[in-house]
Amino acid sequence: MRMPAVSVVIPSYRGGRYLREAIDSVLAQTLEDWETIVVADGCEVDLSDIEQDARVRVVRQRNRGGSISRNVGIGHASSDLVAFLDDDDRMLPGRLLTQVEAMKDQSIGLCHTQFRVIDAEGEVIGLGESRESQYGDFLESYGAILLSSAMVRRSIIQEVGGFNPLFPIGEDLDLFYRVARESRLCFLPEVLNEYRVHGSNGWANSSSSSGQEIKMILSQHQMVAEARGEAQNLRAIRKGRKYVLPSRAQFALLAADQARARHEYREAFTSFGKAMLISPGPVSRVTLRAARRRRLERTTR
């Protein structure tokens, strides 16, 4: 049996029309040599309609969470290239072909793209903020990758141990740190994915502490850097800790960004004010760094 060029992994615990839109976006790819593994994570609805295309398979399991679901999908993948897509997001038609071409460079372990933000009805409301990110950028709390836009070598994922189910929110960031430590990352600035903002987003509804998770991840990498005498990485980690926000402040900034994307500027200002009240120093540093980056991007266009 011939191996497909890429395996797409979609975990889903809800099914529904968003999952169908996600599958339709894969079916619309200009690259036709793919397989898709949908991991139904406790999802008991009938999904037989999405398996009408022989390239789409559904793997069912009890509800075990996103990390284990993705690991299960990776385990069923036939290709060494694995593209991730959340069940409420969508690919644009050229994504898989463009990434497969980029991944012909064997030094690249992960390739991700720019994305745009859509609302519950699929209308575009803004541009995402992914950017060129290597290991040092993550250590400085500056890396930015959307998992739904990422294609990763299965061999690298297995080498670093896959997704960690002990992180309820930061499992994607934790994986990015570990993959970036072991390989080069590639950023494609072309918009090739859509991230949906709606009332059921896991990030928006989570009560877990993402700030604590980031500190835990940095502590793990600090231990490695200390053991190996990596002075440059230790300096980057010390810098990165200054930009880690408490969860409430991070969620407030996220709400401000989403409101700004919807052009609801009063709500954006209110949410930003909440973030400043919660953690004025780190929020100021994060905001000033983002402003400098946007200004630099405008001058280099």
Tab-separated table of C-alpha atoms in Angstrom:
chain	number	residue	atom	x	y	z
A	1	MET	CA	0.000	0.000	0.000
A	2	ARG	CA	1.446	3.352	-1.072
A	3	MET	CA	2.053	5.915	1.649
A	4	PRO	CA	0.175	9.243	1.215
A	5	ALA	CA	2.173	12.462	1.040
A	6	VAL	CA	0.642	13.745	4.273
A	7	SER	CA	-1.637	12.578	7.081
A	8	VAL	CA	-4.132	15.098	8.488
A	9	VAL	CA	-5.107	14.578	12.139
A	10	ILE	CA	-8.358	16.099	13.438
A	11	PRO	CA	-9.448	15.430	17.039
A	12	SER	CA	-13.148	16.002	17.672
A	13	TYR	CA	-15.346	15.641	20.731
A	14	ARG	CA	-18.351	17.511	19.350
A	15	GLY	CA	-18.767	16.585	15.661
A	16	GLY	CA	-21.357	18.886	14.083
A	17	ARG	CA	-21.190	21.331	11.212
A	18	TYR	CA	-17.808	22.767	12.132
A	19	LEU	CA	-16.227	19.315	11.755
A	20	ARG	CA	-17.929	18.951	8.369
A	21	GLU	CA	-16.506	22.324	7.313
A	22	ALA	CA	-13.051	21.223	8.472
A	23	ILE	CA	-13.335	18.010	6.417
A	24	ASP	CA	-14.640	19.948	3.386
A	25	SER	CA	-11.596	22.223	3.597
A	26	VAL	CA	-9.326	19.156	3.390
A	27	LEU	CA	-11.337	17.754	0.476
A	28	ALA	CA	-10.825	21.081	-1.331
A	29	GLN	CA	-6.998	20.890	-1.167
A	30	THR	CA	-5.080	21.244	-4.416
A	31	LEU	CA	-2.930	18.353	-3.184
A	32	GLU	CA	-5.022	15.190	-3.458
A	33	ASP	CA	-2.489	12.705	-2.065
A	34	TRP	CA	-3.501	12.794	1.602
A	35	GLU	CA	-5.286	10.809	4.278
A	36	THR	CA	-7.314	12.222	7.168
A	37	ILE	CA	-7.700	10.598	10.571
A	38	VAL	CA	-10.593	11.983	12.622
A	39	VAL	CA	-10.241	10.927	16.252
A	40	ALA	CA	-13.756	10.944	17.730
A	41	ASP	CA	-12.882	11.733	21.345
A	42	GLY	CA	-16.026	10.596	23.123
A	43	CYS	CA	-18.064	11.883	20.192
A	44	GLU	CA	-20.979	9.460	19.748
A	45	VAL	CA	-22.740	11.128	16.815
A	46	ASP	CA	-22.980	9.411	13.433
A	47	LEU	CA	-19.940	10.346	11.330
A	48	SER	CA	-20.438	7.840	8.525
A	49	ASP	CA	-21.081	10.654	6.037
A	50	ILE	CA	-17.528	11.996	6.339
A	51	GLU	CA	-16.099	8.536	5.586
A	52	GLN	CA	-17.674	8.430	2.128
A	53	ASP	CA	-14.288	9.523	0.797
A	54	ALA	CA	-11.954	6.537	1.260
A	55	ARG	CA	-9.146	8.888	2.321
A	56	VAL	CA	-11.020	9.808	5.525
A	57	ARG	CA	-11.023	7.444	8.513
A	58	VAL	CA	-12.751	7.817	11.883
A	59	VAL	CA	-11.089	6.368	14.991
A	60	ARG	CA	-13.337	6.256	18.056
A	61	GLN	CA	-12.293	6.366	21.710
A	62	ARG	CA	-13.737	7.411	25.048
A	63	ASN	CA	-13.232	11.056	25.953
A	64	ARG	CA	-9.519	11.376	26.780
A	65	GLY	CA	-8.719	14.950	25.752
A	66	GLY	CA	-6.929	16.678	22.907
A	67	SER	CA	-3.388	15.533	23.666
A	68	ILE	CA	-4.158	11.813	23.742
A	69	SER	CA	-6.488	12.201	20.744
A	70	ARG	CA	-3.714	13.742	18.674
A	71	ASN	CA	-1.243	11.094	19.823
A	72	VAL	CA	-3.731	8.402	18.770
A	73	GLY	CA	-4.164	10.093	15.394
A	74	ILE	CA	-0.388	10.255	14.938
A	75	GLY	CA	-0.216	6.547	15.751
A	76	HIS	CA	-2.667	5.802	12.928
A	77	ALA	CA	-0.885	8.074	10.430
A	78	SER	CA	0.715	6.428	7.394
A	79	SER	CA	2.863	9.384	6.320
A	80	ASP	CA	5.884	10.869	8.072
A	81	LEU	CA	4.320	14.307	7.514
A	82	VAL	CA	1.436	15.060	9.878
A	83	ALA	CA	-0.749	18.139	9.427
A	84	PHE	CA	-2.889	19.201	12.371
A	85	LEU	CA	-6.331	20.768	12.132
A	86	ASP	CA	-8.790	21.455	14.945
A	87	ASP	CA	-12.368	20.408	14.269
A	88	ASP	CA	-13.640	23.994	14.212
A	89	ASP	CA	-10.922	25.443	11.952
A	90	ARG	CA	-10.437	25.308	8.184
A	91	MET	CA	-7.592	24.984	5.700
A	92	LEU	CA	-7.335	27.132	2.615
A	93	PRO	CA	-6.928	25.118	-0.625
A	94	GLY	CA	-3.168	25.487	-1.128
A	95	ARG	CA	-2.036	24.712	2.400
A	96	LEU	CA	-1.017	21.055	2.172
A	97	LEU	CA	0.767	21.365	-1.169
A	98	THR	CA	2.711	24.446	-0.062
A	99	GLN	CA	3.795	22.836	3.199
A	100	VAL	CA	4.736	19.503	1.628
A	101	GLU	CA	6.979	21.400	-0.810
A	102	ALA	CA	8.606	23.314	2.065
A	103	MET	CA	9.168	20.104	4.043
A	104	LYS	CA	11.303	18.657	1.241
A	105	ASP	CA	14.098	20.393	3.155
A	106	GLN	CA	14.961	17.571	5.541
A	107	SER	CA	16.384	19.991	8.132
A	108	ILE	CA	12.875	21.334	8.791
A	109	GLY	CA	10.964	19.522	11.529
A	110	LEU	CA	7.894	21.759	11.607
A	111	CYS	CA	6.295	24.089	9.049
A	112	HIS	CA	3.523	26.517	9.951
A	113	THR	CA	1.668	29.289	8.137
A	114	GLN	CA	0.001	32.589	8.754
A	115	PHE	CA	-3.740	32.361	9.414
A	116	ARG	CA	-6.804	34.554	9.478
A	117	VAL	CA	-9.494	34.703	12.156
A	118	ILE	CA	-13.114	33.871	11.348
A	119	ASP	CA	-16.262	34.134	13.445
A	120	ALA	CA	-18.834	31.452	14.252
A	121	GLU	CA	-20.427	31.873	10.830
A	122	GLY	CA	-17.145	31.693	8.943
A	123	GLU	CA	-16.794	35.399	8.191
A	124	VAL	CA	-13.264	36.801	8.237
A	125	ILE	CA	-12.763	39.203	11.166
A	126	GLY	CA	-9.004	39.631	11.334
A	127	LEU	CA	-5.492	38.436	10.618
A	128	GLY	CA	-3.622	36.040	12.883
A	129	GLU	CA	-0.261	36.736	14.502
A	130	SER	CA	1.920	33.740	13.719
A	131	ARG	CA	5.530	34.604	12.930
A	132	GLU	CA	9.018	33.246	12.357
A	133	SER	CA	9.816	31.315	15.529
A	134	GLN	CA	12.870	29.278	16.467
A	135	TYR	CA	13.906	27.745	19.792
A	136	GLY	CA	15.405	30.966	21.168
A	137	ASP	CA	12.181	32.846	20.392
A	138	PHE	CA	10.163	30.359	22.443
A	139	LEU	CA	12.580	30.618	25.344
A	140	GLU	CA	12.056	34.397	25.258
A	141	SER	CA	8.257	33.841	25.289
A	142	TYR	CA	8.073	35.275	21.771
A	143	GLY	CA	7.337	32.211	19.624
A	144	ALA	CA	3.938	32.201	17.912
A	145	ILE	CA	2.548	29.168	16.088
A	146	LEU	CA	-1.060	28.088	15.536
A	147	LEU	CA	-1.249	24.305	15.925
A	148	SER	CA	-4.033	24.136	13.332
A	149	SER	CA	-1.601	25.522	10.741
A	150	ALA	CA	1.316	23.234	11.628
A	151	MET	CA	2.775	20.309	9.684
A	152	VAL	CA	5.296	18.251	11.670
A	153	ARG	CA	7.450	15.231	10.900
A	154	ARG	CA	6.006	12.211	12.681
A	155	SER	CA	9.537	10.979	13.392
A	156	ILE	CA	10.307	14.232	15.272
A	157	ILE	CA	7.056	14.048	17.251
A	158	GLN	CA	7.847	10.497	18.306
A	159	GLU	CA	11.454	11.436	19.107
A	160	VAL	CA	10.370	14.167	21.551
A	161	GLY	CA	7.581	12.098	23.102
A	162	GLY	CA	4.385	13.444	21.508
A	163	PHE	CA	1.778	15.629	23.193
A	164	ASN	CA	1.808	15.748	26.997
A	165	PRO	CA	-1.731	15.059	28.336
A	166	LEU	CA	-0.832	16.667	31.681
A	167	PHE	CA	-1.072	20.126	30.079
A	168	PRO	CA	-4.789	21.020	29.726
A	169	ILE	CA	-4.114	24.149	27.624
A	170	GLY	CA	-0.440	24.366	26.787
A	171	GLU	CA	0.076	20.946	25.196
A	172	ASP	CA	0.707	22.546	21.800
A	173	LEU	CA	3.191	25.084	23.179
A	174	ASP	CA	4.967	22.366	25.131
A	175	LEU	CA	5.379	20.344	21.929
A	176	PHE	CA	6.621	23.387	19.982
A	177	TYR	CA	9.368	23.991	22.560
A	178	ARG	CA	10.555	20.396	22.323
A	179	VAL	CA	10.377	20.200	18.513
A	180	ALA	CA	12.143	23.575	18.163
A	181	ARG	CA	14.964	22.364	20.403
A	182	GLU	CA	15.619	19.387	18.111
A	183	SER	CA	15.013	20.819	14.622
A	184	ARG	CA	14.566	23.925	12.497
A	185	LEU	CA	11.130	25.491	12.113
A	186	CYS	CA	9.790	27.061	8.914
A	187	PHE	CA	7.230	29.875	8.778
A	188	LEU	CA	5.233	30.543	5.602
A	189	PRO	CA	3.805	34.104	5.750
A	190	GLU	CA	1.035	33.266	3.281
A	191	VAL	CA	-2.416	32.955	4.876
A	192	LEU	CA	-3.274	29.254	4.460
A	193	ASN	CA	-5.498	28.518	7.466
A	194	GLU	CA	-8.536	29.880	9.271
A	195	TYR	CA	-8.922	29.943	13.054
A	196	ARG	CA	-12.511	30.152	14.272
A	197	VAL	CA	-13.488	32.246	17.310
A	198	HIS	CA	-16.773	31.182	18.881
A	199	GLY	CA	-18.408	30.611	22.243
A	200	SER	CA	-17.216	27.010	22.593
A	201	ASN	CA	-13.500	27.571	22.040
A	202	GLY	CA	-11.526	25.497	24.547
A	203	TRP	CA	-9.031	28.306	25.224
A	204	ALA	CA	-11.687	30.920	25.854
A	205	ASN	CA	-13.647	28.683	28.210
A	206	SER	CA	-10.761	27.129	30.128
A	207	SER	CA	-10.187	27.988	33.765
A	208	SER	CA	-6.685	26.458	33.764
A	209	SER	CA	-3.616	28.565	34.351
A	210	SER	CA	-1.738	28.938	31.078
A	211	GLY	CA	0.773	31.257	32.764
A	212	GLN	CA	1.679	28.516	35.226
A	213	GLU	CA	2.043	26.024	32.391
A	214	ILE	CA	4.421	28.314	30.506
A	215	LYS	CA	6.523	28.708	33.646
A	216	MET	CA	6.593	24.927	34.026
A	217	ILE	CA	7.739	24.515	30.419
A	218	LEU	CA	10.452	27.141	30.851
A	219	SER	CA	11.606	25.446	34.063
A	220	GLN	CA	12.010	22.136	32.235
A	221	HIS	CA	14.106	23.750	29.511
A	222	GLN	CA	16.088	25.673	32.129
A	223	MET	CA	17.056	22.361	33.758
A	224	VAL	CA	18.332	21.064	30.417
A	225	ALA	CA	20.214	24.292	29.679
A	226	GLU	CA	21.845	24.253	33.110
A	227	ALA	CA	22.857	20.605	32.759
A	228	ARG	CA	24.432	21.282	29.368
A	229	GLY	CA	25.976	24.643	30.220
A	230	GLU	CA	23.965	26.527	27.579
A	231	ALA	CA	24.543	30.112	28.704
A	232	GLN	CA	22.731	31.704	25.746
A	233	ASN	CA	19.591	29.654	26.354
A	234	LEU	CA	19.671	30.475	30.065
A	235	ARG	CA	19.768	34.198	29.253
A	236	ALA	CA	16.834	33.751	26.881
A	237	ILE	CA	14.831	31.917	29.564
A	238	ARG	CA	15.470	34.692	32.124
A	239	LYS	CA	14.241	37.215	29.576
A	240	GLY	CA	11.241	35.072	28.679
A	241	ARG	CA	10.044	34.807	32.269
A	242	LYS	CA	9.533	38.582	32.328
A	243	TYR	CA	6.885	38.246	29.604
A	244	VAL	CA	4.851	35.429	31.155
A	245	LEU	CA	1.403	36.723	32.084
A	246	PRO	CA	-0.922	35.483	34.823
A	247	SER	CA	-3.838	33.574	33.305
A	248	ARG	CA	-6.447	36.248	34.010
A	249	ALA	CA	-4.286	38.901	32.387
A	250	GLN	CA	-3.593	36.666	29.390
A	251	PHE	CA	-7.291	35.908	28.922
A	252	ALA	CA	-8.122	39.622	29.203
A	253	LEU	CA	-5.529	40.473	26.532
A	254	LEU	CA	-6.942	37.712	24.324
A	255	ALA	CA	-10.433	39.179	24.765
A	256	ALA	CA	-9.045	42.611	23.849
A	257	ASP	CA	-7.427	41.248	20.677
A	258	GLN	CA	-10.597	39.432	19.651
A	259	ALA	CA	-12.726	42.532	20.281
A	260	ARG	CA	-10.277	44.636	18.260
A	261	ALA	CA	-10.542	42.123	15.398
A	262	ARG	CA	-14.333	42.588	15.503
A	263	HIS	CA	-13.840	46.398	15.540
A	264	GLU	CA	-15.513	46.559	18.970
A	265	TYR	CA	-13.060	49.084	20.322
A	266	ARG	CA	-14.862	49.956	23.559
A	267	GLU	CA	-14.826	46.295	24.596
A	268	ALA	CA	-11.187	46.044	23.512
A	269	PHE	CA	-10.236	49.040	25.658
A	270	THR	CA	-12.135	47.646	28.678
A	271	SER	CA	-10.474	44.223	28.371
A	272	PHE	CA	-7.040	45.792	27.998
A	273	GLY	CA	-7.706	47.896	31.104
A	274	LYS	CA	-8.549	44.730	33.048
A	275	ALA	CA	-5.282	43.152	31.936
A	276	MET	CA	-3.316	46.205	33.083
A	277	LEU	CA	-5.020	46.160	36.482
A	278	ILE	CA	-4.179	42.478	36.944
A	279	SER	CA	-0.518	42.621	35.927
A	280	PRO	CA	0.667	46.095	34.843
A	281	GLY	CA	4.395	45.342	34.426
A	282	PRO	CA	4.271	42.183	32.277
A	283	VAL	CA	1.268	43.440	30.278
A	284	SER	CA	3.134	46.670	29.497
A	285	ARG	CA	6.214	44.724	28.371
A	286	VAL	CA	4.159	42.359	26.196
A	287	THR	CA	2.186	45.225	24.655
A	288	LEU	CA	5.269	47.346	23.912
A	289	ARG	CA	7.060	44.395	22.332
A	290	ALA	CA	4.029	43.644	20.142
A	291	ALA	CA	3.820	47.308	19.113
A	292	ARG	CA	7.515	47.361	18.174
A	293	ARG	CA	7.063	44.193	16.126
A	294	ARG	CA	4.073	45.602	14.224
A	295	ARG	CA	5.945	48.843	13.561
A	296	LEU	CA	8.934	46.899	12.235
A	297	GLU	CA	6.673	44.779	10.008
A	298	ARG	CA	5.120	47.920	8.511
A	299	THR	CA	8.514	49.436	7.705
A	300	THR	CA	9.791	46.251	6.050
A	301	ARG	CA	6.787	45.656	3.780
